């Protein structure tokens, strides 16, 4: 079914393209906004992978939370007059070397490895199942994660407070 | 000899003076300070007096025994018994030593009494009497010893006390030099004595009868004549060695030079040591060992010749001396020459007889001279004396009697003893020696009379002050003079020879001693009286009278000027005898300077070789310690500091990894992740492996280069470790 | 090959994830801006998520991968919060968020 393939390739293009903009743009605001495209594309790919709940959470959390936060931070921290060159990069050559080599290595691994494929490819709503999993086998990490979030909350407040003398 | 009577009182003869010396020596200063000088003199004179009484007892004991059994033995202590040498501290009295101990304690006691008066003003009074007692003890040890070793102890002891007493007034350098001279010259003699003892012991040992005890040597002494050393019989060798010792002690040529200088000591010392006792030790020793000398005619000839030469030689020097004690000193040397001459011709009895009479009149002469010096306030030059006979009658008359005795005027003691010797010399065939002795007798009479005339007769040549203070000496000094003069008068009668109707009791008494042993030493006392003996007697008296007359003319009447003789033959002979034939100068230029040369040699060796080695060792040690310190500073501290520095340097570099640059940190993280992830998965695919290796290498090398190439931003201050002290 | 191209399988998703990861890595290594670095980290996390879900879907018929992906999202959120709080703190102290400026403790 080429439909699935075309959608996949479009979403993949969106994701990778946005990621490229994030990586190569010299404007921090451009990078921040193209991160949006990346997140959305990734959400779409989640849908293709029959992970409906995760896709929605992705959009909610990543786009609605983290991205907003990043944009807030960008707006709060960069000087207006330096917008053009606010996101320079240094040491591009060594980084490129490392990155390319890592990519090649992993790419070779991906392509040549015989991945285990299961026959049981289900495309079904997953929410109930995830819910059962959270309160079943994964209860402990779930609770710990809530603690982590609490700590993060408090920590963020503490760290970013201005010292009042 | 085997029938010696064992007694236990002989030891007191030696021990009492020794005890006196010990008491006076150790606590004398305190006693003198607390109880005065009288206490010292009481202690000193009493012990000698008691020793005299014991000597008398021994003599009487001996007299009571039959002649062939007159031997007393007192064993005091077990001493040395090693191998063949078996000697004890034991005292032995036979007729010879009985005579000697009576002389030593008797005349010695009188001199002790005299010294109480003479040394009256001396501060170190106690020291004087300590040494006087010690000397007496040593002399008695010498005489009473029954073996060579104990005799040598006494021999050395008298030498030591002589040194101490001659140099008694040690604050004057001349006195200490005289003491040194006496001791050193005596030591040379002692070397000879020791060699003689060794020869005898060795010789007897080779014959199988080794012993050092006199009575055990006598029967086997003849073996010494049979054994030869380098062609010389051991007896001759031993006798000559022993004679060297005798020349040292008894002031014969060539070792007489100490005696005239010994006059630097107080006069009682001169009387006791250098007239009556110590100087006679040599003669006594030869008499004791007569049997040995008799075995060697060669030795006897040497002895006699030297004795005669000394007798004349010293008499010539005495002619020109002006010091009252010097004259007497050379006179002593001369008279000792007679004694030695007597021993040399085998007339040991006559020699001992002359020893006894000489002790009397020479002691009297010295004490009289001391009396004169005391009265003259210390003046000793006869040219400044004169006319003392009125002021000092006792001194004058005793001196006169003793002078007559020494000159050989009958019937005084000196006549009998000297004449006996001269007769024996003549009778044994030594005509030339007799001539020497004969001439010496004449000279003796001359210079002794010269002395009497210069001191006691004529006008007093002293200065006004001294003349006023002239007085006779106190009784404590004059009584001994009287007793000694009596001895000079009457002692001769003990030895009246058969020629004059006497029985020569003295020689009779000594006969058992000298009859023992082989050789021609034994002379029959009752020999046939030959006419020539009378002739010789007359001749010797004649020359004595001639000498006195000459002195009378020159120094009393003044009709013959002394300058006639002193200027005779260009004045040279006179100059020679006045300067004692320059013998002292000769000895100095040769032996003394040779000794100094060896001293210099030894000192140089010590300074340049020994010290060099010692200092060198010290320097080596110092150098090694410097090296050690340098090593410690450089190497040890270097290592410690280097470790600290290395730690610092490494830390300095490594902390620069903390650049604060987040990008670098991320690089490192990524690099680490890559390495960790892919390191175990080196695949068989060459390309992958190469690629991976390149990546890892790039990361590692780039990181290291970056770390170590960066300029350090901050150096910590240098802290040095180690234990160096600040310089 | 056309099958490989059109038949969307595990490898396709893995490649996408690889691209995103590589780009995120590049972003992390080269950016001077602190927030830029954080964006790179977000990209890396997303690529990990894609991996989880792809494997969950193709290799395992269960929900474990999705649960993990949810955890990752949660932690990414917490981390982003803290990170950005720190960045704001840095901005307050240094007046800039250039990572090369925060080298006071270097050496």
PDB file of N, CA and C in Angstrom, chain A residues 5 8-9 22-25 28 38-39 46 49 58 62 66 69 73 76-77 79 86-90 92 95 99 106 110-111 113 115-116 118 121-122 126 129-130 134 138 141-142 152 156, chain C residues 5-6 8 10-13 16 18 20 22-23 26 30-33 35 39 42-43 45-46 49 53 57-61 63-64 66-67 70-71 75-77 81-82 84 91-92 95 97:
ATOM      1  N   UNK A   5       3.275   4.235   2.778  1.00  0.00           N
ATOM      2  CA  UNK A   5       4.638   4.588   2.472  1.00  0.00           C
ATOM      3  C   UNK A   5       4.778   6.071   2.212  1.00  0.00           C
ATOM      4  N   UNK A   8       4.378   7.923   5.323  1.00  0.00           N
ATOM      5  CA  UNK A   8       5.590   7.726   6.136  1.00  0.00           C
ATOM      6  C   UNK A   8       6.692   8.626   5.642  1.00  0.00           C
ATOM      7  N   UNK A   9       6.942   8.620   4.363  1.00  0.00           N
ATOM      8  CA  UNK A   9       8.032   9.414   3.823  1.00  0.00           C
ATOM      9  C   UNK A   9       7.779  10.881   4.025  1.00  0.00           C
ATOM     10  N   UNK A  22      16.908  22.673  12.939  1.00  0.00           N
ATOM     11  CA  UNK A  22      17.314  22.859  14.339  1.00  0.00           C
ATOM     12  C   UNK A  22      18.839  22.800  14.467  1.00  0.00           C
ATOM     13  N   UNK A  23      19.421  21.815  13.744  1.00  0.00           N
ATOM     14  CA  UNK A  23      20.858  21.624  13.910  1.00  0.00           C
ATOM     15  C   UNK A  23      21.664  22.705  13.228  1.00  0.00           C
ATOM     16  N   UNK A  24      21.223  23.143  12.067  1.00  0.00           N
ATOM     17  CA  UNK A  24      22.092  24.004  11.274  1.00  0.00           C
ATOM     18  C   UNK A  24      21.709  25.462  11.311  1.00  0.00           C
ATOM     19  N   UNK A  25      20.600  25.803  11.860  1.00  0.00           N
ATOM     20  CA  UNK A  25      20.193  27.203  11.790  1.00  0.00           C
ATOM     21  C   UNK A  25      21.040  28.055  12.701  1.00  0.00           C
ATOM     22  N   UNK A  28      18.441  31.289  16.738  1.00  0.00           N
ATOM     23  CA  UNK A  28      17.908  30.446  17.803  1.00  0.00           C
ATOM     24  C   UNK A  28      16.389  30.335  17.690  1.00  0.00           C
ATOM     25  N   UNK A  38       9.626  19.151  14.165  1.00  0.00           N
ATOM     26  CA  UNK A  38      10.176  17.845  14.502  1.00  0.00           C
ATOM     27  C   UNK A  38       9.233  17.088  15.400  1.00  0.00           C
ATOM     28  N   UNK A  39       8.760  17.780  16.429  1.00  0.00           N
ATOM     29  CA  UNK A  39       7.884  17.085  17.373  1.00  0.00           C
ATOM     30  C   UNK A  39       6.612  16.580  16.686  1.00  0.00           C
ATOM     31  N   UNK A  46       4.559   8.243  15.373  1.00  0.00           N
ATOM     32  CA  UNK A  46       4.047   7.404  16.453  1.00  0.00           C
ATOM     33  C   UNK A  46       2.705   6.796  16.045  1.00  0.00           C
ATOM     34  N   UNK A  49       2.993   3.998  13.980  1.00  0.00           N
ATOM     35  CA  UNK A  49       3.462   2.806  14.718  1.00  0.00           C
ATOM     36  C   UNK A  49       2.397   2.296  15.668  1.00  0.00           C
ATOM     37  N   UNK A  58       2.845  12.861  23.297  1.00  0.00           N
ATOM     38  CA  UNK A  58       3.942  13.579  22.653  1.00  0.00           C
ATOM     39  C   UNK A  58       3.520  14.997  22.324  1.00  0.00           C
ATOM     40  N   UNK A  62       5.398  17.395  24.803  1.00  0.00           N
ATOM     41  CA  UNK A  62       6.519  17.972  24.091  1.00  0.00           C
ATOM     42  C   UNK A  62       6.153  19.319  23.490  1.00  0.00           C
ATOM     43  N   UNK A  66       7.146  21.368  26.680  1.00  0.00           N
ATOM     44  CA  UNK A  66       8.590  21.594  26.532  1.00  0.00           C
ATOM     45  C   UNK A  66       8.874  22.654  25.478  1.00  0.00           C
ATOM     46  N   UNK A  69       8.092  25.961  26.760  1.00  0.00           N
ATOM     47  CA  UNK A  69       9.134  26.325  27.732  1.00  0.00           C
ATOM     48  C   UNK A  69      10.396  26.810  27.031  1.00  0.00           C
ATOM     49  N   UNK A  73      12.097  30.405  27.206  1.00  0.00           N
ATOM     50  CA  UNK A  73      13.490  30.613  27.596  1.00  0.00           C
ATOM     51  C   UNK A  73      14.223  31.400  26.530  1.00  0.00           C
ATOM     52  N   UNK A  76      13.311  34.885  26.750  1.00  0.00           N
ATOM     53  CA  UNK A  76      13.789  35.572  27.959  1.00  0.00           C
ATOM     54  C   UNK A  76      15.299  35.801  27.960  1.00  0.00           C
ATOM     55  N   UNK A  77      16.001  35.052  27.149  1.00  0.00           N
ATOM     56  CA  UNK A  77      17.457  35.105  27.342  1.00  0.00           C
ATOM     57  C   UNK A  77      18.255  35.692  26.193  1.00  0.00           C
ATOM     58  N   UNK A  79      19.493  38.417  23.379  1.00  0.00           N
ATOM     59  CA  UNK A  79      19.387  39.857  23.165  1.00  0.00           C
ATOM     60  C   UNK A  79      18.722  40.084  21.805  1.00  0.00           C
ATOM     61  N   UNK A  86      22.528  34.452  16.956  1.00  0.00           N
ATOM     62  CA  UNK A  86      22.388  34.012  18.328  1.00  0.00           C
ATOM     63  C   UNK A  86      22.653  32.531  18.515  1.00  0.00           C
ATOM     64  N   UNK A  87      22.821  31.812  17.451  1.00  0.00           N
ATOM     65  CA  UNK A  87      22.994  30.382  17.642  1.00  0.00           C
ATOM     66  C   UNK A  87      24.165  29.856  16.823  1.00  0.00           C
ATOM     67  N   UNK A  88      25.272  30.461  17.032  1.00  0.00           N
ATOM     68  CA  UNK A  88      26.436  30.016  16.280  1.00  0.00           C
ATOM     69  C   UNK A  88      26.900  28.645  16.737  1.00  0.00           C
ATOM     70  N   UNK A  89      27.677  28.067  15.865  1.00  0.00           N
ATOM     71  CA  UNK A  89      28.238  26.764  16.261  1.00  0.00           C
ATOM     72  C   UNK A  89      29.759  26.766  16.062  1.00  0.00           C
ATOM     73  N   UNK A  90      30.414  26.099  16.877  1.00  0.00           N
ATOM     74  CA  UNK A  90      31.886  26.041  16.799  1.00  0.00           C
ATOM     75  C   UNK A  90      32.349  24.593  16.669  1.00  0.00           C
ATOM     76  N   UNK A  92      32.850  22.743  14.024  1.00  0.00           N
ATOM     77  CA  UNK A  92      31.955  21.974  13.176  1.00  0.00           C
ATOM     78  C   UNK A  92      32.637  20.789  12.530  1.00  0.00           C
ATOM     79  N   UNK A  95      33.180  17.841  14.941  1.00  0.00           N
ATOM     80  CA  UNK A  95      31.860  17.323  15.246  1.00  0.00           C
ATOM     81  C   UNK A  95      31.294  16.565  14.059  1.00  0.00           C
ATOM     82  N   UNK A  99      30.212  12.774  14.111  1.00  0.00           N
ATOM     83  CA  UNK A  99      28.805  12.508  13.855  1.00  0.00           C
ATOM     84  C   UNK A  99      28.645  11.597  12.641  1.00  0.00           C
ATOM     85  N   UNK A 106      26.296   3.240  12.823  1.00  0.00           N
ATOM     86  CA  UNK A 106      24.984   2.779  13.241  1.00  0.00           C
ATOM     87  C   UNK A 106      24.136   2.405  12.034  1.00  0.00           C
ATOM     88  N   UNK A 110      22.181  -0.953  11.410  1.00  0.00           N
ATOM     89  CA  UNK A 110      20.731  -1.053  11.184  1.00  0.00           C
ATOM     90  C   UNK A 110      20.431  -1.883   9.927  1.00  0.00           C
ATOM     91  N   UNK A 111      21.171  -1.509   8.912  1.00  0.00           N
ATOM     92  CA  UNK A 111      20.840  -2.132   7.624  1.00  0.00           C
ATOM     93  C   UNK A 111      21.212  -3.603   7.598  1.00  0.00           C
ATOM     94  N   UNK A 113      21.819  -5.703  10.174  1.00  0.00           N
ATOM     95  CA  UNK A 113      21.411  -6.620  11.236  1.00  0.00           C
ATOM     96  C   UNK A 113      20.100  -7.310  10.889  1.00  0.00           C
ATOM     97  N   UNK A 115      16.960  -8.070  12.207  1.00  0.00           N
ATOM     98  CA  UNK A 115      16.143  -7.739  13.373  1.00  0.00           C
ATOM     99  C   UNK A 115      15.067  -8.788  13.573  1.00  0.00           C
ATOM    100  N   UNK A 116      14.788  -9.043  14.798  1.00  0.00           N
ATOM    101  CA  UNK A 116      13.702  -9.997  15.104  1.00  0.00           C
ATOM    102  C   UNK A 116      12.371  -9.373  14.768  1.00  0.00           C
ATOM    103  N   UNK A 118       8.264  -9.790  14.844  1.00  0.00           N
ATOM    104  CA  UNK A 118       7.187 -10.599  15.416  1.00  0.00           C
ATOM    105  C   UNK A 118       6.013 -10.657  14.428  1.00  0.00           C
ATOM    106  N   UNK A 121       1.593  -8.219  14.850  1.00  0.00           N
ATOM    107  CA  UNK A 121       1.590  -6.767  14.680  1.00  0.00           C
ATOM    108  C   UNK A 121       0.169  -6.287  14.883  1.00  0.00           C
ATOM    109  N   UNK A 122      -0.005  -5.659  15.993  1.00  0.00           N
ATOM    110  CA  UNK A 122      -1.377  -5.226  16.305  1.00  0.00           C
ATOM    111  C   UNK A 122      -1.532  -3.746  16.046  1.00  0.00           C
ATOM    112  N   UNK A 126      -4.356   1.532  22.446  1.00  0.00           N
ATOM    113  CA  UNK A 126      -3.349   1.074  23.438  1.00  0.00           C
ATOM    114  C   UNK A 126      -3.559   1.651  24.828  1.00  0.00           C
ATOM    115  N   UNK A 129      -4.385  -0.697  27.667  1.00  0.00           N
ATOM    116  CA  UNK A 129      -3.240  -1.567  27.947  1.00  0.00           C
ATOM    117  C   UNK A 129      -2.126  -0.834  28.683  1.00  0.00           C
ATOM    118  N   UNK A 130      -1.826   0.389  28.269  1.00  0.00           N
ATOM    119  CA  UNK A 130      -0.786   1.179  28.950  1.00  0.00           C
ATOM    120  C   UNK A 130      -1.185   1.462  30.382  1.00  0.00           C
ATOM    121  N   UNK A 134       0.897   0.493  33.642  1.00  0.00           N
ATOM    122  CA  UNK A 134       1.387   1.440  34.651  1.00  0.00           C
ATOM    123  C   UNK A 134       1.041   1.023  36.053  1.00  0.00           C
ATOM    124  N   UNK A 138       4.548  -1.960  36.103  1.00  0.00           N
ATOM    125  CA  UNK A 138       5.403  -0.766  36.135  1.00  0.00           C
ATOM    126  C   UNK A 138       4.950   0.209  37.195  1.00  0.00           C
ATOM    127  N   UNK A 141       8.227   2.187  38.857  1.00  0.00           N
ATOM    128  CA  UNK A 141       8.768   3.300  38.093  1.00  0.00           C
ATOM    129  C   UNK A 141       7.783   4.439  37.955  1.00  0.00           C
ATOM    130  N   UNK A 142       6.537   4.100  37.918  1.00  0.00           N
ATOM    131  CA  UNK A 142       5.496   5.110  37.797  1.00  0.00           C
ATOM    132  C   UNK A 142       5.514   6.036  39.006  1.00  0.00           C
ATOM    133  N   UNK A 152      11.731  17.828  40.253  1.00  0.00           N
ATOM    134  CA  UNK A 152      12.013  18.756  39.169  1.00  0.00           C
ATOM    135  C   UNK A 152      11.264  20.046  39.368  1.00  0.00           C
ATOM    136  N   UNK A 156      13.333  23.383  39.984  1.00  0.00           N
ATOM    137  CA  UNK A 156      13.263  24.470  39.007  1.00  0.00           C
ATOM    138  C   UNK A 156      12.930  25.777  39.682  1.00  0.00           C
TER     139      UNK A 156
ATOM    140  N   UNK C   5      11.605  -0.311  -0.337  1.00  0.00           N
ATOM    141  CA  UNK C   5      11.293   1.099  -0.253  1.00  0.00           C
ATOM    142  C   UNK C   5       9.846   1.339   0.156  1.00  0.00           C
ATOM    143  N   UNK C   6       8.978   0.531  -0.361  1.00  0.00           N
ATOM    144  CA  UNK C   6       7.553   0.799  -0.122  1.00  0.00           C
ATOM    145  C   UNK C   6       7.013   0.023   1.061  1.00  0.00           C
ATOM    146  N   UNK C   8       6.991  -0.479   4.345  1.00  0.00           N
ATOM    147  CA  UNK C   8       7.578   0.210   5.518  1.00  0.00           C
ATOM    148  C   UNK C   8       7.811  -0.826   6.617  1.00  0.00           C
ATOM    149  N   UNK C  10      10.654  -2.138   9.925  1.00  0.00           N
ATOM    150  CA  UNK C  10      11.409  -1.657  11.105  1.00  0.00           C
ATOM    151  C   UNK C  10      12.567  -0.757  10.701  1.00  0.00           C
ATOM    152  N   UNK C  11      13.262  -1.193   9.650  1.00  0.00           N
ATOM    153  CA  UNK C  11      14.470  -0.474   9.278  1.00  0.00           C
ATOM    154  C   UNK C  11      14.190   0.960   8.878  1.00  0.00           C
ATOM    155  N   UNK C  12      13.086   1.177   8.318  1.00  0.00           N
ATOM    156  CA  UNK C  12      12.775   2.549   7.896  1.00  0.00           C
ATOM    157  C   UNK C  12      12.651   3.459   9.092  1.00  0.00           C
ATOM    158  N   UNK C  13      11.926   2.969  10.063  1.00  0.00           N
ATOM    159  CA  UNK C  13      11.789   3.796  11.272  1.00  0.00           C
ATOM    160  C   UNK C  13      13.139   3.981  11.961  1.00  0.00           C
ATOM    161  N   UNK C  16      15.058   6.675  10.231  1.00  0.00           N
ATOM    162  CA  UNK C  16      14.582   8.010  10.598  1.00  0.00           C
ATOM    163  C   UNK C  16      15.143   8.392  11.958  1.00  0.00           C
ATOM    164  N   UNK C  18      17.738   7.312  13.306  1.00  0.00           N
ATOM    165  CA  UNK C  18      19.159   7.544  13.172  1.00  0.00           C
ATOM    166  C   UNK C  18      19.446   8.950  12.705  1.00  0.00           C
ATOM    167  N   UNK C  20      17.610  11.579  12.977  1.00  0.00           N
ATOM    168  CA  UNK C  20      17.313  12.560  14.033  1.00  0.00           C
ATOM    169  C   UNK C  20      18.399  12.519  15.107  1.00  0.00           C
ATOM    170  N   UNK C  22      21.552  11.625  14.830  1.00  0.00           N
ATOM    171  CA  UNK C  22      22.783  12.228  14.329  1.00  0.00           C
ATOM    172  C   UNK C  22      22.694  13.730  14.334  1.00  0.00           C
ATOM    173  N   UNK C  23      21.561  14.242  13.893  1.00  0.00           N
ATOM    174  CA  UNK C  23      21.407  15.688  13.896  1.00  0.00           C
ATOM    175  C   UNK C  23      21.390  16.240  15.322  1.00  0.00           C
ATOM    176  N   UNK C  26      24.939  16.294  16.506  1.00  0.00           N
ATOM    177  CA  UNK C  26      25.654  17.421  15.914  1.00  0.00           C
ATOM    178  C   UNK C  26      25.293  18.705  16.626  1.00  0.00           C
ATOM    179  N   UNK C  30      28.121  21.092  18.709  1.00  0.00           N
ATOM    180  CA  UNK C  30      28.620  22.328  18.114  1.00  0.00           C
ATOM    181  C   UNK C  30      28.005  23.584  18.667  1.00  0.00           C
ATOM    182  N   UNK C  31      26.861  23.553  19.287  1.00  0.00           N
ATOM    183  CA  UNK C  31      26.193  24.786  19.666  1.00  0.00           C
ATOM    184  C   UNK C  31      26.868  25.503  20.779  1.00  0.00           C
ATOM    185  N   UNK C  32      26.913  26.819  20.645  1.00  0.00           N
ATOM    186  CA  UNK C  32      27.419  27.655  21.731  1.00  0.00           C
ATOM    187  C   UNK C  32      26.305  28.084  22.653  1.00  0.00           C
ATOM    188  N   UNK C  33      25.124  28.169  22.130  1.00  0.00           N
ATOM    189  CA  UNK C  33      23.986  28.609  22.911  1.00  0.00           C
ATOM    190  C   UNK C  33      23.509  27.461  23.789  1.00  0.00           C
ATOM    191  N   UNK C  35      20.697  26.885  25.153  1.00  0.00           N
ATOM    192  CA  UNK C  35      19.378  26.338  24.786  1.00  0.00           C
ATOM    193  C   UNK C  35      19.491  25.498  23.526  1.00  0.00           C
ATOM    194  N   UNK C  39      18.185  21.743  22.941  1.00  0.00           N
ATOM    195  CA  UNK C  39      17.351  21.315  21.813  1.00  0.00           C
ATOM    196  C   UNK C  39      17.919  20.062  21.184  1.00  0.00           C
ATOM    197  N   UNK C  42      16.887  17.223  23.182  1.00  0.00           N
ATOM    198  CA  UNK C  42      15.487  16.832  22.926  1.00  0.00           C
ATOM    199  C   UNK C  42      15.393  15.978  21.673  1.00  0.00           C
ATOM    200  N   UNK C  43      16.178  16.342  20.678  1.00  0.00           N
ATOM    201  CA  UNK C  43      16.174  15.571  19.437  1.00  0.00           C
ATOM    202  C   UNK C  43      16.654  14.139  19.700  1.00  0.00           C
ATOM    203  N   UNK C  45      16.502  12.518  22.435  1.00  0.00           N
ATOM    204  CA  UNK C  45      15.485  11.788  23.192  1.00  0.00           C
ATOM    205  C   UNK C  45      14.345  11.335  22.280  1.00  0.00           C
ATOM    206  N   UNK C  46      13.987  12.216  21.375  1.00  0.00           N
ATOM    207  CA  UNK C  46      12.913  11.828  20.456  1.00  0.00           C
ATOM    208  C   UNK C  46      13.319  10.655  19.596  1.00  0.00           C
ATOM    209  N   UNK C  49      12.944   7.632  21.463  1.00  0.00           N
ATOM    210  CA  UNK C  49      11.530   7.252  21.558  1.00  0.00           C
ATOM    211  C   UNK C  49      11.056   6.532  20.316  1.00  0.00           C
ATOM    212  N   UNK C  53       9.424   2.757  20.151  1.00  0.00           N
ATOM    213  CA  UNK C  53       8.096   2.435  19.623  1.00  0.00           C
ATOM    214  C   UNK C  53       8.192   1.537  18.401  1.00  0.00           C
ATOM    215  N   UNK C  57       6.524  -2.039  18.226  1.00  0.00           N
ATOM    216  CA  UNK C  57       5.522  -2.382  17.235  1.00  0.00           C
ATOM    217  C   UNK C  57       5.921  -3.571  16.385  1.00  0.00           C
ATOM    218  N   UNK C  58       7.187  -3.599  15.976  1.00  0.00           N
ATOM    219  CA  UNK C  58       7.591  -4.621  15.018  1.00  0.00           C
ATOM    220  C   UNK C  58       8.189  -5.857  15.653  1.00  0.00           C
ATOM    221  N   UNK C  59       8.856  -5.708  16.734  1.00  0.00           N
ATOM    222  CA  UNK C  59       9.584  -6.853  17.282  1.00  0.00           C
ATOM    223  C   UNK C  59       8.912  -7.434  18.502  1.00  0.00           C
ATOM    224  N   UNK C  60       8.070  -6.654  19.101  1.00  0.00           N
ATOM    225  CA  UNK C  60       7.424  -7.173  20.303  1.00  0.00           C
ATOM    226  C   UNK C  60       5.973  -6.760  20.251  1.00  0.00           C
ATOM    227  N   UNK C  61       5.028  -7.645  20.462  1.00  0.00           N
ATOM    228  CA  UNK C  61       3.638  -7.302  20.324  1.00  0.00           C
ATOM    229  C   UNK C  61       3.059  -6.685  21.588  1.00  0.00           C
ATOM    230  N   UNK C  63       3.109  -3.900  25.113  1.00  0.00           N
ATOM    231  CA  UNK C  63       3.109  -2.449  25.315  1.00  0.00           C
ATOM    232  C   UNK C  63       4.365  -1.909  25.978  1.00  0.00           C
ATOM    233  N   UNK C  64       5.311  -2.808  26.244  1.00  0.00           N
ATOM    234  CA  UNK C  64       6.453  -2.361  27.079  1.00  0.00           C
ATOM    235  C   UNK C  64       7.172  -1.179  26.463  1.00  0.00           C
ATOM    236  N   UNK C  66       6.035   1.128  24.636  1.00  0.00           N
ATOM    237  CA  UNK C  66       5.255   2.358  24.730  1.00  0.00           C
ATOM    238  C   UNK C  66       5.307   2.905  26.141  1.00  0.00           C
ATOM    239  N   UNK C  67       5.282   1.991  27.090  1.00  0.00           N
ATOM    240  CA  UNK C  67       5.406   2.468  28.480  1.00  0.00           C
ATOM    241  C   UNK C  67       6.737   3.174  28.664  1.00  0.00           C
ATOM    242  N   UNK C  70       6.760   6.525  27.240  1.00  0.00           N
ATOM    243  CA  UNK C  70       6.081   7.503  28.085  1.00  0.00           C
ATOM    244  C   UNK C  70       6.992   7.977  29.217  1.00  0.00           C
ATOM    245  N   UNK C  71       7.685   7.029  29.746  1.00  0.00           N
ATOM    246  CA  UNK C  71       8.629   7.433  30.802  1.00  0.00           C
ATOM    247  C   UNK C  71       9.650   8.413  30.252  1.00  0.00           C
ATOM    248  N   UNK C  75      10.467  12.098  31.675  1.00  0.00           N
ATOM    249  CA  UNK C  75      11.772  12.537  32.149  1.00  0.00           C
ATOM    250  C   UNK C  75      12.327  13.644  31.269  1.00  0.00           C
ATOM    251  N   UNK C  76      12.026  13.589  30.013  1.00  0.00           N
ATOM    252  CA  UNK C  76      12.473  14.678  29.147  1.00  0.00           C
ATOM    253  C   UNK C  76      11.871  15.976  29.601  1.00  0.00           C
ATOM    254  N   UNK C  77      10.635  15.891  29.986  1.00  0.00           N
ATOM    255  CA  UNK C  77       9.985  17.100  30.463  1.00  0.00           C
ATOM    256  C   UNK C  77      10.661  17.613  31.718  1.00  0.00           C
ATOM    257  N   UNK C  81      12.734  21.117  32.090  1.00  0.00           N
ATOM    258  CA  UNK C  81      12.409  22.140  33.089  1.00  0.00           C
ATOM    259  C   UNK C  81      13.648  22.544  33.857  1.00  0.00           C
ATOM    260  N   UNK C  82      14.318  21.572  34.380  1.00  0.00           N
ATOM    261  CA  UNK C  82      15.497  21.884  35.189  1.00  0.00           C
ATOM    262  C   UNK C  82      16.542  22.588  34.342  1.00  0.00           C
ATOM    263  N   UNK C  84      16.282  24.334  31.699  1.00  0.00           N
ATOM    264  CA  UNK C  84      15.960  25.716  31.350  1.00  0.00           C
ATOM    265  C   UNK C  84      16.002  26.596  32.588  1.00  0.00           C
ATOM    266  N   UNK C  91      21.793  32.962  32.833  1.00  0.00           N
ATOM    267  CA  UNK C  91      21.528  34.250  32.197  1.00  0.00           C
ATOM    268  C   UNK C  91      21.493  35.373  33.208  1.00  0.00           C
ATOM    269  N   UNK C  92      20.919  35.060  34.357  1.00  0.00           N
ATOM    270  CA  UNK C  92      20.874  36.100  35.381  1.00  0.00           C
ATOM    271  C   UNK C  92      22.277  36.463  35.861  1.00  0.00           C
ATOM    272  N   UNK C  95      24.637  37.297  32.194  1.00  0.00           N
ATOM    273  CA  UNK C  95      24.015  38.169  31.183  1.00  0.00           C
ATOM    274  C   UNK C  95      24.160  37.598  29.792  1.00  0.00           C
ATOM    275  N   UNK C  97      24.031  33.491  27.581  1.00  0.00           N
ATOM    276  CA  UNK C  97      23.952  32.039  27.716  1.00  0.00           C
ATOM    277  C   UNK C  97      24.912  31.341  26.773  1.00  0.00           C
TER     278      UNK C  97
END
